[in-house]
Structure formats: C-alpha cells, structure tokens
XYZ file of N, CA and C in Angstrom:
846
model
N 69.678 91.823 59.835
C 70.197 93.031 60.510
C 71.040 92.633 61.738
N 72.112 93.196 61.820
C 73.018 92.904 62.985
C 72.655 93.821 64.117
N 72.448 93.224 65.303
C 72.120 93.957 66.515
C 73.298 94.001 67.366
N 73.775 95.248 67.701
C 74.996 95.403 68.552
C 74.661 94.876 69.952
N 75.583 94.298 70.526
C 75.426 93.839 71.941
C 75.421 95.105 72.849
N 74.546 95.053 73.817
C 74.462 96.109 74.755
C 75.614 96.017 75.835
N 76.392 97.088 75.914
C 77.462 97.033 76.840
C 76.980 97.630 78.149
N 77.431 97.095 79.288
C 76.971 97.626 80.580
C 77.535 99.064 80.812
N 76.690 99.879 81.380
C 77.140 101.244 81.644
C 78.172 101.278 82.737
N 79.207 102.091 82.607
C 80.217 102.194 83.623
C 79.627 102.598 84.970
N 80.191 102.066 86.005
C 79.692 102.469 87.356
C 79.902 103.939 87.604
N 79.007 104.664 88.250
C 79.255 106.055 88.523
C 80.464 106.282 89.409
N 81.131 107.431 89.183
C 82.317 107.742 89.985
C 81.911 108.092 91.373
N 82.592 107.577 92.400
C 82.332 107.898 93.773
C 82.876 109.307 94.143
N 83.735 109.851 93.296
C 84.334 111.118 93.624
C 84.093 112.219 92.582
N 83.395 111.868 91.557
C 83.121 112.800 90.455
C 82.414 114.130 90.920
N 81.398 113.927 91.814
C 80.748 115.147 92.307
C 81.650 116.042 93.089
N 82.497 115.412 93.900
C 83.459 116.234 94.708
C 84.408 117.000 93.831
N 84.968 116.307 92.838
C 85.915 116.997 91.972
C 85.242 118.051 91.142
N 83.962 117.922 90.748
C 83.198 118.925 90.017
C 83.027 120.110 90.936
N 82.688 119.880 92.195
C 82.512 121.030 93.075
C 83.803 121.803 93.345
N 84.876 121.077 93.489
C 86.175 121.649 93.600
C 86.508 122.538 92.395
N 86.207 122.079 91.206
C 86.440 122.913 90.008
C 85.611 124.138 90.004
N 84.456 124.149 90.591
C 83.579 125.333 90.640
C 84.221 126.436 91.434
N 84.763 126.053 92.600
C 85.286 127.100 93.499
C 86.796 127.385 93.270
N 87.458 126.413 92.611
C 88.850 126.530 92.378
C 89.200 126.194 90.943
N 88.799 127.027 89.947
C 88.935 126.637 88.550
C 90.443 126.535 88.101
N 91.391 126.984 88.894
C 92.740 126.880 88.529
C 93.307 125.471 88.589
N 92.525 124.572 89.151
C 92.935 123.167 89.154
C 91.878 122.297 88.448
N 92.362 121.536 87.452
C 91.412 120.596 86.763
C 91.791 119.183 87.090
N 90.825 118.315 87.414
C 91.029 116.954 87.707
C 90.286 116.089 86.662
N 91.027 115.228 86.055
C 90.501 114.301 85.002
C 90.517 112.917 85.543
N 89.421 112.295 85.656
C 89.285 110.928 86.089
C 89.573 110.012 84.917
N 90.455 108.993 85.142
C 90.781 107.960 84.145
C 89.924 106.736 84.387
N 89.568 106.065 83.324
C 88.884 104.796 83.469
C 89.927 103.733 83.851
N 89.444 102.522 84.198
C 90.359 101.425 84.617
C 91.348 101.058 83.496
N 90.870 101.182 82.250
C 91.724 100.739 81.141
C 92.445 101.953 80.442
N 92.185 103.155 80.857
C 92.680 104.292 80.177
C 94.109 104.631 80.661
N 95.055 104.709 79.747
C 96.432 105.048 80.144
C 96.549 106.521 80.647
N 97.432 106.705 81.561
C 97.734 108.096 82.038
C 98.295 108.881 80.938
N 97.999 110.171 80.897
C 98.473 111.008 79.844
C 100.060 111.122 79.921
N 100.683 111.295 78.804
C 102.164 111.407 78.737
C 102.505 112.550 77.806
N 103.739 113.073 77.908
C 104.177 114.141 77.044
C 103.421 115.466 77.362
N 103.792 116.509 76.588
C 103.064 117.832 76.723
C 103.060 118.301 78.237
N 104.174 118.013 78.852
C 104.331 118.510 80.300
C 103.741 117.621 81.353
N 103.200 116.500 81.027
C 102.702 115.608 82.006
C 103.834 114.748 82.636
N 103.722 114.505 83.935
C 104.672 113.648 84.648
C 103.917 112.732 85.591
N 104.309 111.482 85.596
C 103.654 110.550 86.498
C 104.170 110.687 87.915
N 103.299 110.524 88.904
C 103.766 110.605 90.295
C 104.798 109.532 90.563
N 104.665 108.377 89.919
C 105.654 107.326 90.107
C 107.029 107.769 89.567
N 107.045 108.567 88.549
C 108.308 109.093 88.004
C 108.944 110.029 88.989
N 108.151 110.900 89.615
C 108.704 111.780 90.625
C 109.216 110.977 91.795
N 108.526 110.008 92.161
C 108.936 109.127 93.307
C 110.253 108.494 93.026
N 110.509 108.138 91.763
C 111.741 107.503 91.366
C 112.960 108.414 91.579
N 112.743 109.694 91.550
C 113.803 110.665 91.823
C 114.847 110.819 90.723
N 114.585 110.498 89.517
C 115.560 110.549 88.470
C 115.406 111.704 87.520
N 115.492 111.486 86.233
C 115.425 112.599 85.247
C 114.143 113.305 85.223
N 113.037 112.603 85.433
C 111.704 113.272 85.490
C 111.633 114.303 86.615
N 112.232 113.964 87.750
C 112.241 114.965 88.829
C 113.229 116.070 88.522
N 114.321 115.800 87.833
C 115.240 116.873 87.412
C 114.502 117.888 86.569
N 113.695 117.307 85.567
C 113.009 118.261 84.662
C 111.905 118.993 85.449
N 111.238 118.344 86.359
C 110.190 118.984 87.138
C 110.791 120.128 87.973
N 111.857 119.951 88.618
C 112.460 121.004 89.440
C 113.143 122.093 88.581
N 113.498 121.817 87.382
C 114.051 122.846 86.562
C 113.098 123.945 86.322
N 111.744 123.629 86.330
C 110.740 124.686 86.214
C 110.792 125.595 87.394
N 110.923 125.091 88.597
C 110.978 125.866 89.877
C 112.259 126.719 89.829
N 113.327 126.152 89.376
C 114.563 126.969 89.348
C 114.460 128.132 88.392
N 113.934 127.886 87.204
C 113.717 128.944 86.234
C 112.790 130.001 86.729
N 111.739 129.571 87.437
C 110.779 130.584 87.998
C 111.439 131.506 89.056
N 112.184 130.938 89.898
C 112.938 131.737 90.886
C 113.885 132.718 90.290
N 114.678 132.291 89.278
C 115.612 133.180 88.594
C 114.828 134.310 87.919
N 113.741 133.917 87.247
C 112.969 134.906 86.473
C 112.304 135.983 87.437
N 111.718 135.477 88.468
C 110.927 136.372 89.341
C 111.745 137.163 90.394
N 112.913 136.540 90.759
C 113.696 137.196 91.857
C 115.099 137.532 91.477
N 115.568 137.145 90.256
C 116.778 137.623 89.723
C 117.998 136.895 90.270
N 117.858 135.809 90.990
C 119.032 135.108 91.475
C 118.688 133.619 91.669
N 119.712 132.788 91.800
C 119.490 131.370 92.053
C 119.092 131.164 93.488
N 118.321 130.115 93.731
C 118.081 129.650 95.068
C 118.819 128.353 95.342
N 119.034 128.021 96.576
C 119.762 126.786 96.931
C 119.041 125.589 96.352
N 119.716 124.508 95.967
C 119.038 123.333 95.388
C 118.029 122.775 96.367
N 118.270 122.736 97.648
C 117.278 122.167 98.594
C 116.098 123.075 98.706
N 116.193 124.328 98.510
C 115.073 125.272 98.541
C 114.210 125.050 97.285
N 114.852 124.855 96.140
C 114.123 124.580 94.908
C 113.364 123.297 95.043
N 113.946 122.237 95.633
C 113.280 120.993 95.839
C 112.052 121.146 96.758
N 112.201 121.997 97.765
C 111.101 122.230 98.650
C 109.923 122.906 97.958
N 110.273 123.885 97.111
C 109.267 124.573 96.355
C 108.537 123.557 95.492
N 109.343 122.735 94.808
C 108.693 121.774 93.869
C 107.796 120.780 94.571
N 108.210 120.325 95.746
C 107.344 119.420 96.523
C 106.083 120.094 96.896
N 106.165 121.362 97.366
C 104.957 122.081 97.761
C 103.981 122.225 96.593
N 104.472 122.597 95.465
C 103.665 122.809 94.288
C 103.071 121.562 93.719
N 103.647 120.423 94.076
C 103.033 119.143 93.699
C 102.026 118.707 94.775
N 102.498 118.687 95.988
C 101.707 118.068 97.088
C 100.443 118.815 97.451
N 100.502 120.147 97.419
C 99.342 120.925 97.848
C 98.124 120.578 96.966
N 98.159 120.583 95.620
C 96.937 120.149 94.887
C 96.644 118.726 94.967
N 97.668 117.832 94.951
C 97.374 116.447 94.966
C 96.708 115.910 96.223
N 97.066 116.549 97.387
C 96.355 116.188 98.593
C 94.817 116.414 98.494
N 94.449 117.369 97.689
C 93.000 117.645 97.506
C 92.244 116.492 96.890
N 92.986 115.608 96.150
C 92.317 114.441 95.560
C 91.684 113.579 96.652
N 92.263 113.605 97.828
C 91.742 112.786 98.969
C 90.890 113.621 99.871
N 91.423 114.796 100.252
C 90.739 115.557 101.372
C 89.418 116.159 100.938
N 89.269 116.514 99.650
C 88.026 117.213 99.224
C 86.887 116.177 99.120
N 87.011 115.023 98.566
C 85.888 114.050 98.610
C 85.532 113.649 100.028
N 86.572 113.537 100.921
C 86.238 113.225 102.340
C 85.464 114.405 102.936
N 85.843 115.600 102.728
C 85.204 116.796 103.322
C 83.774 116.982 102.764
N 83.605 116.836 101.499
C 82.294 117.075 100.882
C 81.353 115.907 100.935
N 81.804 114.684 100.727
C 80.884 113.548 100.578
C 81.280 112.386 101.432
N 82.223 112.524 102.333
C 82.615 111.421 103.233
C 83.028 110.162 102.428
N 83.830 110.439 101.406
C 84.391 109.305 100.629
C 85.866 109.520 100.532
N 86.604 108.518 100.675
C 88.111 108.596 100.701
C 88.728 107.734 99.626
N 89.131 108.293 98.498
C 89.751 107.474 97.433
C 91.179 107.138 97.782
N 91.575 105.958 97.287
C 92.970 105.569 97.340
C 93.622 106.031 96.051
N 94.754 106.731 96.160
C 95.420 107.306 95.006
C 96.954 106.954 94.967
N 97.275 105.704 94.743
C 98.696 105.329 94.750
C 99.390 106.040 93.579
N 100.715 106.181 93.730
C 101.490 106.994 92.737
C 101.326 106.439 91.311
N 101.069 105.137 91.178
C 100.892 104.598 89.887
C 99.641 105.101 89.104
N 98.749 105.706 89.870
C 97.467 106.085 89.288
C 97.268 107.591 89.276
N 98.354 108.370 89.344
C 98.258 109.861 89.349
C 99.306 110.416 88.387
N 98.888 111.412 87.645
C 99.851 112.149 86.782
C 99.513 113.604 86.924
N 100.517 114.481 86.704
C 100.371 115.932 86.992
C 100.930 116.704 85.836
N 100.151 117.747 85.471
C 100.556 118.699 84.465
C 100.591 120.072 85.141
N 101.748 120.545 85.516
C 101.815 121.740 86.451
C 101.525 123.010 85.664
N 101.928 123.100 84.383
C 101.779 124.347 83.680
C 100.308 124.763 83.516
N 99.477 123.792 83.256
C 98.042 124.059 83.127
C 97.188 123.712 84.322
N 97.825 123.304 85.434
C 97.132 122.963 86.614
C 96.145 121.776 86.442
N 96.709 120.698 85.905
C 95.840 119.538 85.630
C 96.347 118.302 86.323
N 95.478 117.500 86.890
C 95.765 116.188 87.498
C 94.892 115.132 86.869
N 95.564 113.983 86.476
C 94.847 112.845 86.011
C 94.944 111.835 87.082
N 93.789 111.171 87.422
C 93.757 110.218 88.558
C 92.808 109.072 88.175
N 93.250 107.872 88.584
C 92.421 106.684 88.367
C 91.996 106.194 89.813
N 90.735 106.203 90.115
C 90.239 105.796 91.394
C 89.543 104.414 91.251
N 90.133 103.385 91.805
C 89.559 102.084 91.765
C 89.054 101.587 93.118
N 89.489 102.209 94.163
C 89.085 101.831 95.549
C 88.828 103.122 96.340
N 87.827 103.031 97.213
C 87.547 104.190 98.140
C 86.857 103.633 99.375
N 86.983 104.374 100.453
C 86.352 104.074 101.722
C 85.148 105.027 101.868
N 84.111 104.484 102.591
C 82.939 105.320 102.879
C 82.263 104.745 104.086
N 81.244 105.478 104.536
C 80.440 105.039 105.758
C 79.311 104.117 105.386
N 78.744 103.362 106.307
C 77.746 102.365 106.009
C 76.513 102.947 105.343
N 76.136 104.143 105.684
C 74.870 104.760 105.115
C 75.082 105.486 103.826
N 76.256 105.441 103.300
C 76.551 106.164 102.024
C 75.937 105.354 100.860
N 75.172 106.022 99.989
C 74.611 105.301 98.758
C 75.682 104.693 97.917
N 76.897 105.164 98.038
C 77.945 104.584 97.201
C 78.551 103.297 97.794
N 78.078 102.882 98.930
C 78.628 101.751 99.594
C 78.488 100.420 98.748
N 77.579 100.431 97.850
C 77.463 99.258 96.969
C 78.182 99.343 95.658
N 78.907 100.402 95.397
C 79.660 100.558 94.191
C 80.922 99.648 94.166
N 81.373 99.234 92.977
C 82.672 98.473 92.920
C 83.786 99.267 93.594
N 84.634 98.585 94.299
C 85.790 99.204 94.921
C 85.479 99.867 96.312
N 84.303 99.780 96.754
C 83.908 100.419 98.044
C 84.487 99.603 99.226
N 85.000 100.285 100.202
C 85.396 99.687 101.448
C 84.628 100.409 102.546
N 83.666 99.717 103.164
C 82.796 100.326 104.131
C 83.473 100.302 105.486
N 83.645 101.393 106.137
C 84.210 101.528 107.480
C 83.176 101.863 108.524
N 83.517 101.623 109.758
C 82.479 101.710 110.835
C 81.948 103.138 111.137
N 82.886 104.073 111.167
C 82.455 105.389 111.771
C 83.424 106.490 111.261
N 83.163 107.642 111.800
C 83.968 108.825 111.318
C 85.441 108.664 111.610
N 85.777 108.136 112.808
C 87.184 108.052 113.119
C 87.878 106.959 112.253
N 87.195 105.938 111.839
C 87.677 104.982 110.946
C 87.942 105.594 109.567
N 87.034 106.485 109.225
C 87.170 107.254 107.923
C 88.366 108.154 107.971
N 88.573 108.807 109.077
C 89.729 109.651 109.164
C 91.021 108.828 109.049
N 90.967 107.683 109.630
C 92.181 106.779 109.498
C 92.430 106.414 108.043
N 91.351 106.290 107.259
C 91.487 106.061 105.841
C 92.066 107.246 105.097
N 91.729 108.405 105.470
C 92.325 109.684 104.930
C 93.817 109.671 105.158
N 94.194 109.450 106.406
C 95.611 109.461 106.730
C 96.361 108.349 105.958
N 95.752 107.190 105.866
C 96.417 106.068 105.137
C 96.557 106.336 103.702
N 95.522 106.917 103.083
C 95.568 107.131 101.630
C 96.606 108.201 101.295
N 96.640 109.269 102.121
C 97.633 110.296 101.858
C 99.052 109.803 102.080
N 99.244 108.982 103.133
C 100.615 108.443 103.390
C 101.033 107.531 102.287
N 100.080 106.724 101.735
C 100.404 105.823 100.650
C 100.933 106.602 99.447
N 100.376 107.790 99.178
C 100.807 108.546 98.055
C 102.075 109.393 98.379
N 101.991 110.066 99.486
C 103.096 111.011 99.785
C 104.372 110.357 100.212
N 104.287 109.109 100.824
C 105.533 108.429 101.240
C 106.487 108.228 100.091
N 106.059 107.607 99.002
C 106.962 107.435 97.876
C 107.409 108.673 97.272
N 106.554 109.698 97.189
C 106.963 111.020 96.582
C 108.041 111.621 97.495
N 107.882 111.572 98.798
C 108.939 112.063 99.652
C 110.248 111.295 99.478
N 110.168 110.017 99.210
C 111.422 109.293 98.891
C 112.099 109.878 97.663
N 111.405 110.305 96.690
C 112.033 110.954 95.580
C 112.492 112.359 95.814
N 111.730 113.183 96.438
C 112.118 114.533 96.730
C 113.075 114.677 97.858
N 112.983 113.764 98.833
C 113.699 113.945 100.105
C 115.175 114.173 100.075
N 115.907 113.353 99.270
C 117.395 113.566 99.263
C 117.734 114.965 98.743
N 116.945 115.545 97.830
C 117.183 116.843 97.338
C 116.771 117.929 98.304
N 115.821 117.652 99.172
C 115.388 118.636 100.139
C 116.304 118.770 101.341
N 117.108 117.712 101.542
C 118.086 117.718 102.620
C 117.497 118.036 103.939
N 116.412 117.343 104.247
C 115.742 117.407 105.576
C 115.590 115.961 106.165
N 115.580 115.933 107.459
C 115.325 114.619 108.084
C 113.918 114.117 107.862
N 113.639 112.831 108.170
C 112.324 112.259 107.923
C 111.247 113.035 108.651
N 111.507 113.444 109.862
C 110.447 114.144 110.630
C 110.105 115.444 109.968
N 111.189 116.189 109.510
C 110.893 117.445 108.829
C 110.157 117.292 107.554
N 110.474 116.200 106.829
C 109.720 115.951 105.562
C 108.292 115.665 105.808
N 108.000 114.916 106.793
C 106.558 114.658 107.104
C 105.866 115.848 107.737
N 106.659 116.720 108.354
C 106.072 118.005 108.837
C 105.625 118.857 107.626
N 106.475 118.886 106.596
C 106.056 119.549 105.413
C 104.883 118.995 104.714
N 104.768 117.582 104.727
C 103.595 116.981 104.130
C 102.386 117.330 104.973
N 102.527 117.308 106.256
C 101.353 117.687 107.116
C 100.872 119.080 106.774
N 101.743 119.977 106.585
C 101.378 121.344 106.256
C 100.620 121.412 104.924
N 101.053 120.638 103.929
C 100.358 120.684 102.574
C 98.912 120.109 102.723
N 98.708 119.157 103.519
C 97.386 118.614 103.810
C 96.483 119.726 104.420
N 97.039 120.316 105.458
C 96.243 121.329 106.167
C 95.980 122.588 105.303
N 97.030 123.121 104.750
C 96.858 124.363 103.962
C 95.865 124.227 102.826
N 95.948 123.092 102.136
C 95.088 122.898 101.014
C 93.572 122.851 101.363
N 93.210 122.014 102.314
C 91.834 121.936 102.682
C 91.319 123.175 103.388
N 92.186 123.808 104.136
C 91.820 125.096 104.800
C 91.426 126.070 103.765
N 92.236 126.208 102.754
C 91.931 127.212 101.712
C 90.642 126.862 100.939
N 90.511 125.617 100.537
C 89.366 125.210 99.792
C 88.091 125.352 100.701
N 88.231 125.025 101.968
C 87.095 125.245 102.865
C 86.651 126.695 102.904
N 87.622 127.598 102.866
C 87.246 129.042 102.858
C 86.540 129.403 101.548
N 86.971 128.832 100.435
C 86.266 129.099 99.152
C 84.879 128.532 99.121
N 84.633 127.448 99.890
C 83.302 126.802 99.944
C 82.413 127.533 100.963
N 82.947 128.481 101.690
C 82.205 129.146 102.723
C 82.096 128.320 103.984
N 83.042 127.358 104.156
C 82.958 126.436 105.311
C 84.280 126.350 106.047
N 84.971 127.511 106.134
C 86.248 127.545 106.801
C 86.217 126.992 108.223
N 85.291 127.422 109.097
C 85.322 126.885 110.462
C 85.136 125.365 110.472
N 84.341 124.780 109.626
C 84.191 123.334 109.583
C 85.445 122.682 109.086
N 86.099 123.250 108.047
C 87.364 122.661 107.531
C 88.425 122.687 108.650
N 88.519 123.756 109.471
C 89.464 123.820 110.524
C 89.167 122.724 111.564
N 87.866 122.551 111.920
C 87.514 121.576 112.942
C 87.804 120.143 112.395
N 87.510 119.904 111.150
C 87.753 118.570 110.559
C 89.257 118.273 110.547
N 90.101 119.293 110.186
C 91.511 119.072 110.145
C 92.072 118.823 111.557
N 91.553 119.499 112.544
C 91.990 119.273 113.938
C 91.760 117.823 114.324
N 90.570 117.334 113.923
C 90.245 115.887 114.292
C 91.090 114.955 113.475
N 91.368 115.316 112.205
C 92.251 114.468 111.323
C 93.604 114.262 111.779
N 94.220 115.368 112.278
C 95.615 115.379 112.600
C 95.791 115.849 114.066
N 95.532 114.960 115.017
C 95.560 115.276 116.406
C 96.989 115.501 117.017
N 97.997 115.156 116.195
C 99.346 115.292 116.705
C 99.997 113.955 117.113
N 99.214 112.916 117.118
C 99.730 111.528 117.491
C 99.642 110.554 116.310
N 99.216 110.996 115.190
C 98.980 110.112 114.020
C 100.252 110.102 113.163
N 101.008 109.040 113.298
C 102.249 108.858 112.505
C 101.853 108.395 111.056
N 102.672 108.817 110.053
C 103.960 109.548 110.150
C 103.819 111.073 110.283
N 102.604 111.585 110.369
C 102.423 113.006 110.273
C 103.018 113.634 111.568
N 103.361 114.921 111.450
C 104.018 115.661 112.501
C 103.253 116.867 112.927
N 102.898 116.886 114.209
C 102.247 118.072 114.758
C 100.736 118.140 114.391
N 100.079 119.111 115.011
C 98.678 119.392 114.688
C 98.534 120.472 113.677
N 97.294 120.766 113.205
C 97.150 121.863 112.239
C 97.584 123.222 112.838
N 97.597 123.319 114.145
C 98.139 124.545 114.739
C 97.276 125.764 114.574
N 95.974 125.583 114.429
C 95.071 126.731 114.261
C 94.900 127.569 115.593
N 94.846 128.867 115.418
C 94.562 129.720 116.527
C 93.957 131.043 116.004
N 93.544 131.916 116.869
C 92.960 133.182 116.422
C 93.764 134.354 116.983
N 93.831 135.453 116.187
C 94.379 136.677 116.564
C 93.277 137.706 116.544
N 93.471 138.847 117.161
C 92.449 139.889 117.200
C 92.971 141.142 116.485
N 92.137 141.566 115.506
C 92.465 142.783 114.749
C 92.188 144.006 115.585
N 92.769 145.153 115.187
C 92.537 146.383 116.032
C 91.076 146.737 116.153
N 90.245 146.332 115.129
C 88.813 146.646 115.218
C 88.027 145.566 115.901
N 88.699 144.602 116.502
C 88.020 143.554 117.231
C 87.713 142.281 116.453
N 87.970 142.285 115.173
C 87.613 141.094 114.391
C 88.611 139.970 114.781
N 88.057 138.745 114.728
C 88.865 137.551 114.981
C 89.508 137.049 113.674
N 90.769 136.895 113.647
C 91.514 136.488 112.489
C 92.110 135.154 112.673
N 91.621 134.119 111.871
C 92.192 132.800 112.037
C 93.610 132.707 111.395
N 94.457 132.008 112.069
C 95.802 131.739 111.530
C 96.223 130.421 111.985
N 97.432 130.002 111.663
C 97.989 128.729 112.158
C 99.505 128.836 112.200
N 100.159 127.966 112.904
C 101.563 127.862 112.907
C 101.997 126.602 112.224
N 102.722 126.793 111.122
C 103.197 125.640 110.269
C 104.106 124.706 111.118
N 104.037 123.461 110.745
C 104.975 122.471 111.302
C 106.364 122.536 110.603
N 106.435 123.171 109.497
C 107.740 123.242 108.703
C 107.858 124.604 108.173
N 108.997 124.798 107.485
C 109.359 126.025 106.848
C 109.669 125.768 105.383
N 109.062 126.540 104.469
C 109.359 126.355 103.001
C 110.700 127.012 102.561
N 111.349 127.711 103.420
C 112.592 128.420 103.154
C 112.516 129.529 102.155
N 111.290 130.054 101.945
C 111.161 131.167 101.030
C 112.004 132.368 101.504
N 112.162 132.502 102.804
C 112.910 133.633 103.314
C 114.345 133.614 102.807
N 114.866 132.494 102.362
C 116.281 132.448 101.827
C 116.310 133.081 100.390
N 115.130 133.171 99.777
C 115.076 133.812 98.449
C 114.733 135.279 98.638
N 113.856 135.645 99.562
C 113.432 136.998 99.738
C 113.239 137.166 101.209
N 114.335 137.547 101.908
C 114.290 137.612 103.417
C 113.207 138.489 104.007
N 112.840 139.597 103.317
C 111.886 140.459 103.864
C 110.471 140.041 103.733
N 110.198 138.851 103.047
C 108.830 138.393 102.779
C 108.705 137.004 103.300
N 108.025 136.765 104.359
C 107.804 135.419 104.934
C 106.315 135.077 104.700
N 106.031 133.791 104.750
C 104.592 133.391 104.697
C 103.900 133.809 105.929
N 102.583 134.041 105.846
C 101.862 134.559 106.975
C 101.727 133.504 108.112
N 101.810 132.214 107.703
C 101.753 131.155 108.704
C 103.115 130.590 109.137
N 104.153 131.332 108.632
C 105.543 130.815 108.975
C 105.860 131.070 110.408
N 106.534 130.126 111.158
C 106.901 130.383 112.510
C 107.771 131.609 112.679
N 108.368 132.100 111.589
C 109.263 133.302 111.655
C 108.336 134.573 111.652
N 107.103 134.490 111.323
C 106.250 135.700 111.113
C 105.588 135.971 112.486
N 105.942 137.114 113.078
C 105.377 137.443 114.397
C 103.910 137.748 114.317
N 103.237 137.733 115.495
C 101.769 137.943 115.494
C 101.367 139.356 115.056
N 102.188 140.385 115.397
C 101.871 141.743 114.996
C 101.884 141.839 113.464
N 102.809 141.208 112.807
C 102.890 141.203 111.321
C 101.711 140.473 110.756
N 101.364 139.304 111.403
C 100.235 138.552 110.926
C 98.922 139.398 110.965
N 98.761 140.018 112.077
C 97.508 140.878 112.229
C 97.498 141.914 111.157
N 98.622 142.571 110.892
C 98.634 143.632 109.905
C 98.280 143.045 108.469
N 98.893 141.990 108.192
C 98.670 141.409 106.860
C 97.277 140.756 106.691
N 96.818 140.054 107.696
C 95.497 139.485 107.594
C 94.405 140.530 107.643
N 94.595 141.586 108.381
C 93.607 142.679 108.363
C 93.501 143.322 107.024
N 94.646 143.555 106.361
C 94.674 144.156 105.025
C 93.980 143.259 104.000
N 94.081 141.990 104.183
C 93.584 141.051 103.175
C 92.069 140.794 103.347
N 91.560 141.052 104.510
C 90.140 140.769 104.768
C 89.186 141.946 104.609
C-alpha cells in the first residue's frame, strides 16, 4: 500500500481575520488572498496594479469605464483629467483598506507591492498576495513567516505609511500624467483616499471616534510624501448634535461634472451646507 507523504499545513494568514471582518461590515468589497505560488487572476475584468502603474493600454481600458459611467449618468463628457481622477479614487479608496484595516483591527501591517495586487472593479473584488507584514512584539503572529517585528505603535504607523507609499507611488506614476496635477496635489489626493476609507469603515464598525484618532496620529502633516492632516473637525447641528466632518487635502473635480453638487468634505462646501446635509443623513 502506498502511503502519501504528509504535506505541511500552510501558515495561517496574518490578515485573514481582518479581511473577513471587513467583508462582514462592507460586503460590497471582496478580498481574495493568493498563496505564494498562485497566479493573480486575469481576464474577466481583472487588471493588475502593476499594469495600471505602467500607464498604458490597461489604464486606457480602466478609465474607459469611468468615462462611460459619466456619460451614462450625467449625459455629457467630462474632461480627461477629471476622468483620471475619478478612476484613481475608485481604485485607491478600496485598495488602501488592504493595509489600513488590518492595522486598525489587529495591529498588523501587510506589504502590498503592485506586483501582488489585482483589481476587478465591476464586482468589487481585490486579489492580494501577502508575504510580509509588520506587527508588535506581543502579537501572536510575530512568529509567522514574513513577520517583521517593530518596537512600538509609532514604528507600526511608520510601516503603514511605508506600505501605502510603496503601493500608491507607482500607481500615481501611471495615473499622474492623465490627472494633470503636480506631485504635491497627487499625494494630497492619495492622503484623502487613506483617510476617507478608514474613516468610513470605522463608522461601519461602530468605532468612528477611534478611527479618527488613529488617522490623526498616522498622518500628522509632516509625514512625507503625504500632504496635510486628516483635517477632522466638528460642526453643531441646530438641535445641538455634534457632526464630525473633515476638510479634504484635494479636490476630485466632481463639481466640473455637476456644479450644483459638491462632496460634503470638499473645501468648496460651506459649513452651513455641510450641517444641512449631515443633519439630514443622520
């Protein structure tokens, strides 16, 4: 009788629990972890982050979706730089969660270089291969393969900033020429995607105040290449309720498509309008 060799069990994922919790509160985004040997998905609407960073035909096809959406929903074309800004936002907002959610929930910071991420925007799917991550000394995952143990919370925040910059930098190289913004403005937009994503997920988790405090510590305004602070502040509703808001470091240019409708955190949106809209939504 032939006895099959026993294969070692794969090491547990250091981020699996975080991504599962994210899926519970935000089912519109699905994250699929790839094994070390598993190829990234291709075809059927998938695009590799490295392809977007290259800025060629894959990016052309990606942005064609945004262009068609604007024409369909608003009945006219938008400027090419506005379309590119929309496309970057719709990519970066969910992808930043690959890093910020494990940090927020379990104090683990995965490295996600562009070679290890693929995106399927139509179905809201991300495929990611995590081979390295940072954690604190008392984390049970500190002994897992690929772990980088750092000294304290500030060192872990530095790992968050480094991981996000490692991914977003090449992506901005691809999108940047089409967005027609200077380097500081591009990183201001990246900063906003980091903040807006975790702030929203924190509210879904019932931990909005902690998410805001964590983001304030993560982005103090002096951490390059990021631009500005999260810009959180509070307004007062007519009934006395406190309404959290923030001032974005950048503008998505949506007002060029629909001038009467600005984002509630846009620098162009006055406080009176913010209070009215936030009060109606709460």
